[in-house]
PDB file of N, CA and C in Angstrom:
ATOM      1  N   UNK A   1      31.362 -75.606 -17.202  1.00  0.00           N
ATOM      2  CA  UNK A   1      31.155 -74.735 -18.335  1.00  0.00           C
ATOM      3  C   UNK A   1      30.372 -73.510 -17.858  1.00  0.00           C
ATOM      4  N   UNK A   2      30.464 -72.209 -18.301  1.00  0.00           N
ATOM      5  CA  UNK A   2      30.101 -71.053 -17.712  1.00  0.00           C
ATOM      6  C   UNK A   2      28.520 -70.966 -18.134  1.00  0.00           C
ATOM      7  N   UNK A   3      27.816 -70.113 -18.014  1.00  0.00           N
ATOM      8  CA  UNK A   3      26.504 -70.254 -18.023  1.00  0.00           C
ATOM      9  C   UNK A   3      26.834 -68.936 -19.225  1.00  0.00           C
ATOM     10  N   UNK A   4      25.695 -69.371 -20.474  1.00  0.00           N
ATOM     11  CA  UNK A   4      25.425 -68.117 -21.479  1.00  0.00           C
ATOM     12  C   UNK A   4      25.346 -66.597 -20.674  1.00  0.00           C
ATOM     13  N   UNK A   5      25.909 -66.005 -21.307  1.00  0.00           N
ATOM     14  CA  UNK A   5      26.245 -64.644 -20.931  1.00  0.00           C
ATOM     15  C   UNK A   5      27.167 -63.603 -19.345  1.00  0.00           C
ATOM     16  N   UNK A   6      27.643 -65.542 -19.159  1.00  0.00           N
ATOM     17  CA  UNK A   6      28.245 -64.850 -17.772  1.00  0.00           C
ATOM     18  C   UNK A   6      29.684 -64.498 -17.864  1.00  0.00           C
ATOM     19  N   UNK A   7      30.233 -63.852 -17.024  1.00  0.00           N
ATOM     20  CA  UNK A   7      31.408 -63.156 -17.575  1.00  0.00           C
ATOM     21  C   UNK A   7      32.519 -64.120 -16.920  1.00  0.00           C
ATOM     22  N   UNK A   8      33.319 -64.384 -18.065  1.00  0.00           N
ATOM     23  CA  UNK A   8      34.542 -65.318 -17.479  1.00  0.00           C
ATOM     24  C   UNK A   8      35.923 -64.151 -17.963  1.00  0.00           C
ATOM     25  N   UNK A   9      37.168 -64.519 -17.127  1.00  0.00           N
ATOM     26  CA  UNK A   9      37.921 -63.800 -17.451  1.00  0.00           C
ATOM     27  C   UNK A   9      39.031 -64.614 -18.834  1.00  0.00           C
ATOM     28  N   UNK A  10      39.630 -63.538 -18.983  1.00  0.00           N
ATOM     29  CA  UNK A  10      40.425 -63.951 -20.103  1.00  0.00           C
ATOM     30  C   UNK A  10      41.620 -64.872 -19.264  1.00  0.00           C
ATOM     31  N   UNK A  11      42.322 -65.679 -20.280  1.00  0.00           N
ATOM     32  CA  UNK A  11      43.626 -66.010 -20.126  1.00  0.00           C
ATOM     33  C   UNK A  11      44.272 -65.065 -20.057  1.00  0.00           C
ATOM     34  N   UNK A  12      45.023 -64.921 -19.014  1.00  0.00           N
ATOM     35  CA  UNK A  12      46.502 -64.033 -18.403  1.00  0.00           C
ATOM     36  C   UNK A  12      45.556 -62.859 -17.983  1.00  0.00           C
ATOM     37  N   UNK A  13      44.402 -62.536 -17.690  1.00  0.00           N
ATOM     38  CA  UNK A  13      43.914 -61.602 -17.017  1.00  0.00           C
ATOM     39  C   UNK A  13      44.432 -61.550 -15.803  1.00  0.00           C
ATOM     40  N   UNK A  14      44.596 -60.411 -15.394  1.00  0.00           N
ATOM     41  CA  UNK A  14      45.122 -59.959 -14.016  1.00  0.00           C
ATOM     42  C   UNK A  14      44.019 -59.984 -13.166  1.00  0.00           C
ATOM     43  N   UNK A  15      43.294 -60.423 -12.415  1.00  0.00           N
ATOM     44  CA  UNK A  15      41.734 -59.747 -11.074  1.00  0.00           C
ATOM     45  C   UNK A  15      42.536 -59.039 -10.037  1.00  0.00           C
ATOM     46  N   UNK A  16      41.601 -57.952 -10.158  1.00  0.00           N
ATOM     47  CA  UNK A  16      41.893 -56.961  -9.276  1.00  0.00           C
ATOM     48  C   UNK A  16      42.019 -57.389  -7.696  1.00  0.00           C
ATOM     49  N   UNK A  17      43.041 -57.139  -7.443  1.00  0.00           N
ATOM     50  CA  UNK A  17      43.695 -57.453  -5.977  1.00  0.00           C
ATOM     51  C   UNK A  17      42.792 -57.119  -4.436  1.00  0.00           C
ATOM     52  N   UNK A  18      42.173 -57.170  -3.968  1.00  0.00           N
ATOM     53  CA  UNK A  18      40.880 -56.878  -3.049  1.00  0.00           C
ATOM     54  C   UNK A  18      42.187 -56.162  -1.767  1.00  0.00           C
ATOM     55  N   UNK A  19      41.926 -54.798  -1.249  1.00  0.00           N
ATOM     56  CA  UNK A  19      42.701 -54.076  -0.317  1.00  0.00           C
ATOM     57  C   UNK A  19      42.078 -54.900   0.782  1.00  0.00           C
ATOM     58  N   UNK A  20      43.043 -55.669   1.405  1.00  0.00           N
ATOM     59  CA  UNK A  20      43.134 -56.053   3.065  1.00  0.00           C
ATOM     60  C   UNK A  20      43.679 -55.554   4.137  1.00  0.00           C
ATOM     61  N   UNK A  21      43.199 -55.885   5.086  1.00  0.00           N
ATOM     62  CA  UNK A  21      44.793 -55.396   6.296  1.00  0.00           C
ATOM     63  C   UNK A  21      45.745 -56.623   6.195  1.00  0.00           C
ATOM     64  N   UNK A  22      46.977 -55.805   6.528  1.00  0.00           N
ATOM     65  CA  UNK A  22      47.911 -56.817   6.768  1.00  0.00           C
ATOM     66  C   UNK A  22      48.475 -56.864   8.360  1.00  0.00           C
ATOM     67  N   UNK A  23      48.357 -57.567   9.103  1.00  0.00           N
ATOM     68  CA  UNK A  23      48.521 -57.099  10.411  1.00  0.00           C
ATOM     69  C   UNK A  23      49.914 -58.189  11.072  1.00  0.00           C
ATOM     70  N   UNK A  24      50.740 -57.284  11.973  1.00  0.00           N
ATOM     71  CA  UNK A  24      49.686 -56.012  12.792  1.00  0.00           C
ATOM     72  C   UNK A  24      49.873 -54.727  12.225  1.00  0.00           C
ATOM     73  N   UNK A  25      50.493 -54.284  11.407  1.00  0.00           N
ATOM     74  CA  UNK A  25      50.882 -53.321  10.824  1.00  0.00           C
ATOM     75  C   UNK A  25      48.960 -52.379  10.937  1.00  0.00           C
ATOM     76  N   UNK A  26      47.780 -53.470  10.189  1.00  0.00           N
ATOM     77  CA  UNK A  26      47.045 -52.959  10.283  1.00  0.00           C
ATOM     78  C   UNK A  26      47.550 -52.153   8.603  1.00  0.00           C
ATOM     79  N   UNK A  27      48.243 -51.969   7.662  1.00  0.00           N
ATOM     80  CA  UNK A  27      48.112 -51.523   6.493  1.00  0.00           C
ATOM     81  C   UNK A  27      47.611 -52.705   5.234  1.00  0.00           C
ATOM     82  N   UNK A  28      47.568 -51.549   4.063  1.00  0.00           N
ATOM     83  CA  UNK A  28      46.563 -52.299   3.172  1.00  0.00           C
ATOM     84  C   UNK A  28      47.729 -52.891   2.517  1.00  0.00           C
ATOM     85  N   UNK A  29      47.199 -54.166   2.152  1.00  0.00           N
ATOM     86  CA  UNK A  29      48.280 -55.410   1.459  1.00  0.00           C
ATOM     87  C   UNK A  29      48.676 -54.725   0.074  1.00  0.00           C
ATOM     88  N   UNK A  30      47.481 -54.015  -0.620  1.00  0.00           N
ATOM     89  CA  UNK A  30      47.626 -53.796  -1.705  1.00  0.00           C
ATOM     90  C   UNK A  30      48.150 -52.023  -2.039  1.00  0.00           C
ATOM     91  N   UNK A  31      48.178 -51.294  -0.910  1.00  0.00           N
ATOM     92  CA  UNK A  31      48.356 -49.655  -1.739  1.00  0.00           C
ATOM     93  C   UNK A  31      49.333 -49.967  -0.492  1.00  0.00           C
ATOM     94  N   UNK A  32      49.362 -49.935   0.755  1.00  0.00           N
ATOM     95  CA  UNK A  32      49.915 -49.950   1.785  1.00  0.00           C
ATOM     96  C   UNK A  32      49.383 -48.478   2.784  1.00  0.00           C
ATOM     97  N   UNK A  33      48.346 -47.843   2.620  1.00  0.00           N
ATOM     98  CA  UNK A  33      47.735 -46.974   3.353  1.00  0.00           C
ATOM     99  C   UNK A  33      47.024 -47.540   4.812  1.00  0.00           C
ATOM    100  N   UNK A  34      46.757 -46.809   5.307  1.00  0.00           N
ATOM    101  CA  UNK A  34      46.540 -47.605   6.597  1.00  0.00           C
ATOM    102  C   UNK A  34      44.812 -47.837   6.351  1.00  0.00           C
ATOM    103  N   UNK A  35      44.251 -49.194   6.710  1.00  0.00           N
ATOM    104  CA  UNK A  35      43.361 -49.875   6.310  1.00  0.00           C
ATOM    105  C   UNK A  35      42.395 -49.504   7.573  1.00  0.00           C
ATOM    106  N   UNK A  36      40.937 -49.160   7.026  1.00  0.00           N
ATOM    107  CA  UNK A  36      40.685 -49.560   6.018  1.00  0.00           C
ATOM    108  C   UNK A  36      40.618 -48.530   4.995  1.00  0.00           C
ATOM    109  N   UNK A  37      41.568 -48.128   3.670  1.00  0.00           N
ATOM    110  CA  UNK A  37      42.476 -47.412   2.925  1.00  0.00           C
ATOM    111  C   UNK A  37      40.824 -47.019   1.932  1.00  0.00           C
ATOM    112  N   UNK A  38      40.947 -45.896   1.197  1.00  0.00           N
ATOM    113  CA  UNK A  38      39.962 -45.532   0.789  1.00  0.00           C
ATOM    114  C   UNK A  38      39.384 -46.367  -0.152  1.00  0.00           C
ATOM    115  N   UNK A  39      40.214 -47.830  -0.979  1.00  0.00           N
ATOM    116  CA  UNK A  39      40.076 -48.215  -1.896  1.00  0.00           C
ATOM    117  C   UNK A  39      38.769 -49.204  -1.119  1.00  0.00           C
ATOM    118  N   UNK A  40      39.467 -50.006  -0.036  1.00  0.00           N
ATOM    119  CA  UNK A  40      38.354 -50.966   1.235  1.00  0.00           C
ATOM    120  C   UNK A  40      37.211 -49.930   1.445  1.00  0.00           C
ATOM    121  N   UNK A  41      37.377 -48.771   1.662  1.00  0.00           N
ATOM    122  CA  UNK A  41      35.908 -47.938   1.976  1.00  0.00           C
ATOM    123  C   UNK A  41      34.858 -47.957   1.095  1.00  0.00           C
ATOM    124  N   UNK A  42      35.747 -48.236  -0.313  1.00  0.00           N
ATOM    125  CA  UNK A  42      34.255 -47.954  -1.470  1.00  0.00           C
ATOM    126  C   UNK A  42      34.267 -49.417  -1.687  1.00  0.00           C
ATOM    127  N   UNK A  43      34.828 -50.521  -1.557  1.00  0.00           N
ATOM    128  CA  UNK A  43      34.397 -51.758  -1.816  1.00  0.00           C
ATOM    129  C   UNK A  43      33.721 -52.345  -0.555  1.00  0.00           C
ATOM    130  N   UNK A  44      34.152 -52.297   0.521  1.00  0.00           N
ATOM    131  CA  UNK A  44      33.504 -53.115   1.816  1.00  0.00           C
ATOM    132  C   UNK A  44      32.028 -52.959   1.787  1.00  0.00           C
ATOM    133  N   UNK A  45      31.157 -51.455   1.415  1.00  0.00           N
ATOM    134  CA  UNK A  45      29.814 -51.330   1.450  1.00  0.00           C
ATOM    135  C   UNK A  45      29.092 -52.182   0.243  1.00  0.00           C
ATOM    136  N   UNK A  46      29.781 -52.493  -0.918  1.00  0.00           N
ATOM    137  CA  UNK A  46      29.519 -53.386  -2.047  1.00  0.00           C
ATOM    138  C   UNK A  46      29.415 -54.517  -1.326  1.00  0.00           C
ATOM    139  N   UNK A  47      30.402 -55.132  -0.732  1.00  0.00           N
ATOM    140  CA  UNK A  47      30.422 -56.685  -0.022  1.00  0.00           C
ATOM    141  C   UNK A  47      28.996 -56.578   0.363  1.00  0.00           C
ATOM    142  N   UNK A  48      28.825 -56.023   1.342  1.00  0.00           N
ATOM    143  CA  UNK A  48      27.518 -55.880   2.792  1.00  0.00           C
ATOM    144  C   UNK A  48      26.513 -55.561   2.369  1.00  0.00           C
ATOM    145  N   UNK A  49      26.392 -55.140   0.526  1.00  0.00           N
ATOM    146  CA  UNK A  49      25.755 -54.472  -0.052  1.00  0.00           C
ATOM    147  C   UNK A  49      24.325 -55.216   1.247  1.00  0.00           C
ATOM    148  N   UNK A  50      23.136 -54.127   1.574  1.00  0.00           N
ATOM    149  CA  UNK A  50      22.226 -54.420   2.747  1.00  0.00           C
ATOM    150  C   UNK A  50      22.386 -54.742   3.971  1.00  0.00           C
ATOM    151  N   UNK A  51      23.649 -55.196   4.489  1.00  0.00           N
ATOM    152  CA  UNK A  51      24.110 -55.709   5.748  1.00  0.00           C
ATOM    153  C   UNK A  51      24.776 -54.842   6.550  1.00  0.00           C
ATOM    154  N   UNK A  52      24.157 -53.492   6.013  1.00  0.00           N
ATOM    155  CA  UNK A  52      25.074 -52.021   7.088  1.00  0.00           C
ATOM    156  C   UNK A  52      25.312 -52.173   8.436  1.00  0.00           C
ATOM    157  N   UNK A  53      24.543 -52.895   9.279  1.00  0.00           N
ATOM    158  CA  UNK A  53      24.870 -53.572  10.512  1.00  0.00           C
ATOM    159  C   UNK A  53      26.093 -54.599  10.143  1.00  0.00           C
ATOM    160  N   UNK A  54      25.794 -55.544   9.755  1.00  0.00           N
ATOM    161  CA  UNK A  54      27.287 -56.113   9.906  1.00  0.00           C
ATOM    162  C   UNK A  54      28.446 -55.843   9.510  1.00  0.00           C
ATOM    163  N   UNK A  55      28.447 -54.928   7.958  1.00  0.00           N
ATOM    164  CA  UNK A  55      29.339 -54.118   8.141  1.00  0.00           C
ATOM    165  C   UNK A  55      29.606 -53.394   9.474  1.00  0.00           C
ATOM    166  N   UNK A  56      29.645 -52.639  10.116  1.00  0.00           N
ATOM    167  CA  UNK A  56      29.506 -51.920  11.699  1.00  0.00           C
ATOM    168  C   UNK A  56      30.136 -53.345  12.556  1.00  0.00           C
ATOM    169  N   UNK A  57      29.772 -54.086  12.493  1.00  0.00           N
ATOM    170  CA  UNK A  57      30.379 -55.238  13.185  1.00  0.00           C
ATOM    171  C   UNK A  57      31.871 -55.888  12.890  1.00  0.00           C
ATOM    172  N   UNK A  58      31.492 -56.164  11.717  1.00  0.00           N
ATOM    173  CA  UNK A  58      32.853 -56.063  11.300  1.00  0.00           C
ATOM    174  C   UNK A  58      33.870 -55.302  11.413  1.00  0.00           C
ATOM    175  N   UNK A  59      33.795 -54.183  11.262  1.00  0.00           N
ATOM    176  CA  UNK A  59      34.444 -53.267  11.386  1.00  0.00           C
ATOM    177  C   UNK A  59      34.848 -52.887  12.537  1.00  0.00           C
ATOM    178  N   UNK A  60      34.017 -52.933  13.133  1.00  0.00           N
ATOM    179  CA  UNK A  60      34.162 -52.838  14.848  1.00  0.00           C
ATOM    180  C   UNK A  60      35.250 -53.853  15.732  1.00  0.00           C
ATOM    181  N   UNK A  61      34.547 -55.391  15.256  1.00  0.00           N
ATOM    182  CA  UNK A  61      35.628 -56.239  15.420  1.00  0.00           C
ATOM    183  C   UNK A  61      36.905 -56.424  14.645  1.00  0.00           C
ATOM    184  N   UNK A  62      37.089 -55.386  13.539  1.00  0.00           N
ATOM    185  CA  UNK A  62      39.158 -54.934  12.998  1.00  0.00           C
ATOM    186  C   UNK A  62      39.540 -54.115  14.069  1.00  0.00           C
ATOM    187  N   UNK A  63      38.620 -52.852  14.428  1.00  0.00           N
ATOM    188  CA  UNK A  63      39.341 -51.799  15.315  1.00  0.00           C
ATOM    189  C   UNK A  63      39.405 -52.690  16.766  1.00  0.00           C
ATOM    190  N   UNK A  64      38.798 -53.506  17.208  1.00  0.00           N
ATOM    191  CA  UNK A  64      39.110 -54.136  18.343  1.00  0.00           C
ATOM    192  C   UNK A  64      40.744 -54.549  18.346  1.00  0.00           C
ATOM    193  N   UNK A  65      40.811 -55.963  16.897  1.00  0.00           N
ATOM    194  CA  UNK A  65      41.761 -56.796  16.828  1.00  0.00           C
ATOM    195  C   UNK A  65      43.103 -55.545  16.145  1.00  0.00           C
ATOM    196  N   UNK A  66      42.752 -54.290  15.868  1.00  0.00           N
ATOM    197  CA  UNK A  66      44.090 -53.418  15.437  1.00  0.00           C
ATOM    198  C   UNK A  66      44.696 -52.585  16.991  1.00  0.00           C
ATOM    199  N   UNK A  67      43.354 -52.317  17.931  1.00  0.00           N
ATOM    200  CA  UNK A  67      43.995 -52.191  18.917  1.00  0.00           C
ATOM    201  C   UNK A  67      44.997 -53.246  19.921  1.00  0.00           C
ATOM    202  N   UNK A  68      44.166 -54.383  19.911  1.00  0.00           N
ATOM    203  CA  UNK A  68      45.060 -55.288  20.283  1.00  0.00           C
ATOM    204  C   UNK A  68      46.178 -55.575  20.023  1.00  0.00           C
ATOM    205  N   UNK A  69      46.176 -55.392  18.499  1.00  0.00           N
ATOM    206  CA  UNK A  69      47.740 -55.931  18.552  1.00  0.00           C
ATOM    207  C   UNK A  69      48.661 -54.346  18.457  1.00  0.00           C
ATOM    208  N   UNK A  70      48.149 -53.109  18.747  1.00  0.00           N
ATOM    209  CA  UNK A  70      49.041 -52.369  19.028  1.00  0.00           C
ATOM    210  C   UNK A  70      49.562 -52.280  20.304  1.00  0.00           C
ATOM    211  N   UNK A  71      48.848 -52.765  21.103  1.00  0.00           N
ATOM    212  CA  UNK A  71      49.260 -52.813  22.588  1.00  0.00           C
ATOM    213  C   UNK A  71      50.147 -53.502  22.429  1.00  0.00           C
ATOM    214  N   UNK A  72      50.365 -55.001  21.791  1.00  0.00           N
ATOM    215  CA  UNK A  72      50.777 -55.655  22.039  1.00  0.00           C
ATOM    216  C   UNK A  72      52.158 -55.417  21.394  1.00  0.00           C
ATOM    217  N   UNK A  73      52.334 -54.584  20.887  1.00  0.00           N
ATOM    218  CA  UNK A  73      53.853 -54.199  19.655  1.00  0.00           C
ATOM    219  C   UNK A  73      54.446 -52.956  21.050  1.00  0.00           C
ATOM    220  N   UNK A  74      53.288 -52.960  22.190  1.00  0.00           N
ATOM    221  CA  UNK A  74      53.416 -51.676  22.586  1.00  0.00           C
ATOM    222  C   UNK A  74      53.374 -50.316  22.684  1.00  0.00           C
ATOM    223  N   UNK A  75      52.344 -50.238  22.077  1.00  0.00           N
ATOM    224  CA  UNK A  75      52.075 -48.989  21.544  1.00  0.00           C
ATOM    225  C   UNK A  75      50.713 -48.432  22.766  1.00  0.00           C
ATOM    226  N   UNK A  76      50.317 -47.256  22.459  1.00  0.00           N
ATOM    227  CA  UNK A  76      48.878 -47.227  23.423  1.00  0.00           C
ATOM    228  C   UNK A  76      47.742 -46.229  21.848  1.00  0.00           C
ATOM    229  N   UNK A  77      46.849 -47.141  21.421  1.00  0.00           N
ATOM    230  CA  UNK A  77      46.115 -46.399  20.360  1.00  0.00           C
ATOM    231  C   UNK A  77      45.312 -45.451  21.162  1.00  0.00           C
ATOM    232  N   UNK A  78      45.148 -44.462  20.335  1.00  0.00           N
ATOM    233  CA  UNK A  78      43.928 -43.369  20.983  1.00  0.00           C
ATOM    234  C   UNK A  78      42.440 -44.018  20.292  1.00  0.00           C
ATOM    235  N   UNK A  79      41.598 -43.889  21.563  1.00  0.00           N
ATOM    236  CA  UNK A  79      40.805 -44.203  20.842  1.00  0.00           C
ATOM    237  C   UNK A  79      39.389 -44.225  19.890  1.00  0.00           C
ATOM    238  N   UNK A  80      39.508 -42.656  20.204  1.00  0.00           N
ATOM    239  CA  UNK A  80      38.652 -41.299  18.947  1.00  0.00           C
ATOM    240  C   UNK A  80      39.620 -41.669  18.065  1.00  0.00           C
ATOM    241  N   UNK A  81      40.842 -41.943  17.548  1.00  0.00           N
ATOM    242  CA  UNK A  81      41.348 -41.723  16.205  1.00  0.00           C
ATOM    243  C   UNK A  81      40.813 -42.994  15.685  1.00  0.00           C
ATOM    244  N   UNK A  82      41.304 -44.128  16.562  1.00  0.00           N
ATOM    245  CA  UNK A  82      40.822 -45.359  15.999  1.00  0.00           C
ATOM    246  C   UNK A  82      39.359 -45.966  15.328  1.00  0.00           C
ATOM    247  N   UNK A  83      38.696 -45.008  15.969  1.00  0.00           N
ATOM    248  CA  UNK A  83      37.021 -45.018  16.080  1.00  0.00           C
ATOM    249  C   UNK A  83      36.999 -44.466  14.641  1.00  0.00           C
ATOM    250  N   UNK A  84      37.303 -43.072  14.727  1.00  0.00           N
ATOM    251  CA  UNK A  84      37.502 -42.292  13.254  1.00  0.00           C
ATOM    252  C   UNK A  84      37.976 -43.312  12.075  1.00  0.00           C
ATOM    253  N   UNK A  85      39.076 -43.891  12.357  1.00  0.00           N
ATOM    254  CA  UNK A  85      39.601 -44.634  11.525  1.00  0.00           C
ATOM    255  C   UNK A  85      38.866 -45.968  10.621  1.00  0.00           C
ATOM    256  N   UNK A  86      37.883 -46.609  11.729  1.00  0.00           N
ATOM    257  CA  UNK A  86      37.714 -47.816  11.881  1.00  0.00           C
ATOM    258  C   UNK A  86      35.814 -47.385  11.385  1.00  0.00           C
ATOM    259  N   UNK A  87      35.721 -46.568  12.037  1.00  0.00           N
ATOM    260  CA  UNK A  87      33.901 -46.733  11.925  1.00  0.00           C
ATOM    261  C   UNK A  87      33.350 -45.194  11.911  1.00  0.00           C
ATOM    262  N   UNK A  88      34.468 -44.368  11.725  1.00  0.00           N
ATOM    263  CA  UNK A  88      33.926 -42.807  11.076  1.00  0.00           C
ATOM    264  C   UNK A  88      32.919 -42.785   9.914  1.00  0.00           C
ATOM    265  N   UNK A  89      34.236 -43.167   9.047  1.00  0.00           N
ATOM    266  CA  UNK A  89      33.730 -43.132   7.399  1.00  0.00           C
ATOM    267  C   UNK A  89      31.970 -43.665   7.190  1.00  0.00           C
ATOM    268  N   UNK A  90      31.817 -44.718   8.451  1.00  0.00           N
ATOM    269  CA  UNK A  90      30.214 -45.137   7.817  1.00  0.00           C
ATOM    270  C   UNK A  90      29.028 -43.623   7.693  1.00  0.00           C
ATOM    271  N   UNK A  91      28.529 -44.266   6.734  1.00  0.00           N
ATOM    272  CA  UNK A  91      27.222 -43.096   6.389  1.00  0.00           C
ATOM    273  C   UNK A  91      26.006 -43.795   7.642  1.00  0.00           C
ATOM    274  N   UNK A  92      25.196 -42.665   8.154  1.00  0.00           N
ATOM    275  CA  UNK A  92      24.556 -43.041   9.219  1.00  0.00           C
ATOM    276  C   UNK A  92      22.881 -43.380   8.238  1.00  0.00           C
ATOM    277  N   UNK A  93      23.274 -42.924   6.928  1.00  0.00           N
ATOM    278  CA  UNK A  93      21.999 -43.360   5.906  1.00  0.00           C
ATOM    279  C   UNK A  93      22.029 -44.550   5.164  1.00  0.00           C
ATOM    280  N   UNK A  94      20.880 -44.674   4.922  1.00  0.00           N
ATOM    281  CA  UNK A  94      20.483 -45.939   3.699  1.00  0.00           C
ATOM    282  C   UNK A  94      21.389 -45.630   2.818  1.00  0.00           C
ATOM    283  N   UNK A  95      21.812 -46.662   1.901  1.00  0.00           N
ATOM    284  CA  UNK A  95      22.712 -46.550   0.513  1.00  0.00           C
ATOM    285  C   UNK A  95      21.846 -45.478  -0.386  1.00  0.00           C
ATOM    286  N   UNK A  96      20.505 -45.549  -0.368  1.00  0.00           N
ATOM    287  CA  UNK A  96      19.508 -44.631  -1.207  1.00  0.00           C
ATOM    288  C   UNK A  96      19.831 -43.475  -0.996  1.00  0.00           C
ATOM    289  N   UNK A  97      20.566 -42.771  -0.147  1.00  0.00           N
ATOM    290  CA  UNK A  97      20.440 -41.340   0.647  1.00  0.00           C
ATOM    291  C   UNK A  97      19.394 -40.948   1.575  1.00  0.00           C
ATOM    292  N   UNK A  98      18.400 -41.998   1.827  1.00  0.00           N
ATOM    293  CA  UNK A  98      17.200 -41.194   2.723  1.00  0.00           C
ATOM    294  C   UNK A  98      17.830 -41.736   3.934  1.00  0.00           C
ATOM    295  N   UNK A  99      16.709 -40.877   4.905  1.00  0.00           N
ATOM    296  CA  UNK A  99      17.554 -41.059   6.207  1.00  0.00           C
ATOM    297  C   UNK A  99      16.503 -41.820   6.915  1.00  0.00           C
ATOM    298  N   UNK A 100      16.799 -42.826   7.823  1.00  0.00           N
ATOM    299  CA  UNK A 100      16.430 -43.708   8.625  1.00  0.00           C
ATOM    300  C   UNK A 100      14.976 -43.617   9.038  1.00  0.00           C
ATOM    301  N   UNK A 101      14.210 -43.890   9.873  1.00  0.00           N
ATOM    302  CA  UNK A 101      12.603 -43.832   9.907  1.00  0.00           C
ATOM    303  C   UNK A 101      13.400 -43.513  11.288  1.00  0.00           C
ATOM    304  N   UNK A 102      12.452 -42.379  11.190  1.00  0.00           N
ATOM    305  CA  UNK A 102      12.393 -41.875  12.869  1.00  0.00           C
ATOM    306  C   UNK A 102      11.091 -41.471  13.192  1.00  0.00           C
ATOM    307  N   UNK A 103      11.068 -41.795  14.146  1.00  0.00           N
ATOM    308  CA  UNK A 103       9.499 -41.802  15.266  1.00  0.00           C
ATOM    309  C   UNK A 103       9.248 -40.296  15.738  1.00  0.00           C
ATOM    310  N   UNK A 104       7.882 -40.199  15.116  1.00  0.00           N
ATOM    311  CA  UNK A 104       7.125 -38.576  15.279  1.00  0.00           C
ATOM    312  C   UNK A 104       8.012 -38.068  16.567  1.00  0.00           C
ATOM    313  N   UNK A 105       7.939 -36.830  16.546  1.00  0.00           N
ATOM    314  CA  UNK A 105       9.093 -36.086  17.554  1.00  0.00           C
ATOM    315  C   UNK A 105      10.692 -36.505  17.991  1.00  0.00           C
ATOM    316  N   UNK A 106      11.086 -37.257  17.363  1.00  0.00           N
ATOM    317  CA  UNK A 106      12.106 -37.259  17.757  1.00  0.00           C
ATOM    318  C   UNK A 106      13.244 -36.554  16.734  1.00  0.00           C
ATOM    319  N   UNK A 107      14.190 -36.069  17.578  1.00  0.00           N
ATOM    320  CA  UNK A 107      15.103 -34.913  16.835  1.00  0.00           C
ATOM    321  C   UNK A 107      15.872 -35.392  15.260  1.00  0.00           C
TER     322      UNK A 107
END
């Protein structure tokens, strides 16, 4: 039984479909843009919500496993685009907007 005030869905509600890769294609299951598709960009930081490092890890380990299997289809990925692709988009700030603690003098 659900707990007072928690949100259950309706009968025949649809839940929103979560954008994956589908590999090796490496596109999103759900729009079919190449992943991770802008819809994964604004949800993946929700997942990690505090875990901006493992996000980075994660992420790091898709662009590994998307290069791999392009080699393996035969392809040769570049790998500034992939980087761009895979671990551009991160913000190098806190979710707050402030920027990181940096140590007197440094740039």
């Amino acid at each position: 039984m659900p707990r007072p005030g928690s949100l259950v869905p309706r009968v025949g509600a649809v839940m929103p479909r979560r954008h994956l890769p589908m590999r090796p294609a490496w596109l999103c299951r759900v729009c079919a843009a190449q992943w991770p598709c802008p819809p994964a960009r604004l949800d993946l930081p929700t997942e990690f919500h505090g875990h901006s490092v493992a996000l980075a890890f994660y992420l790091a380990a898709a662009m590994r496993d998307a290069m791999d299997d392009m080699y393996r289809l035969g392809g040769r990925p570049d790998k500034a685009t992939m980087h761009a692709r895979f671990l551009g988009w991160l913000s190098p700030t806190h979710p707050h907007g402030t920027e990181r603690h940096r140590p007197p003098g440094a740039g």
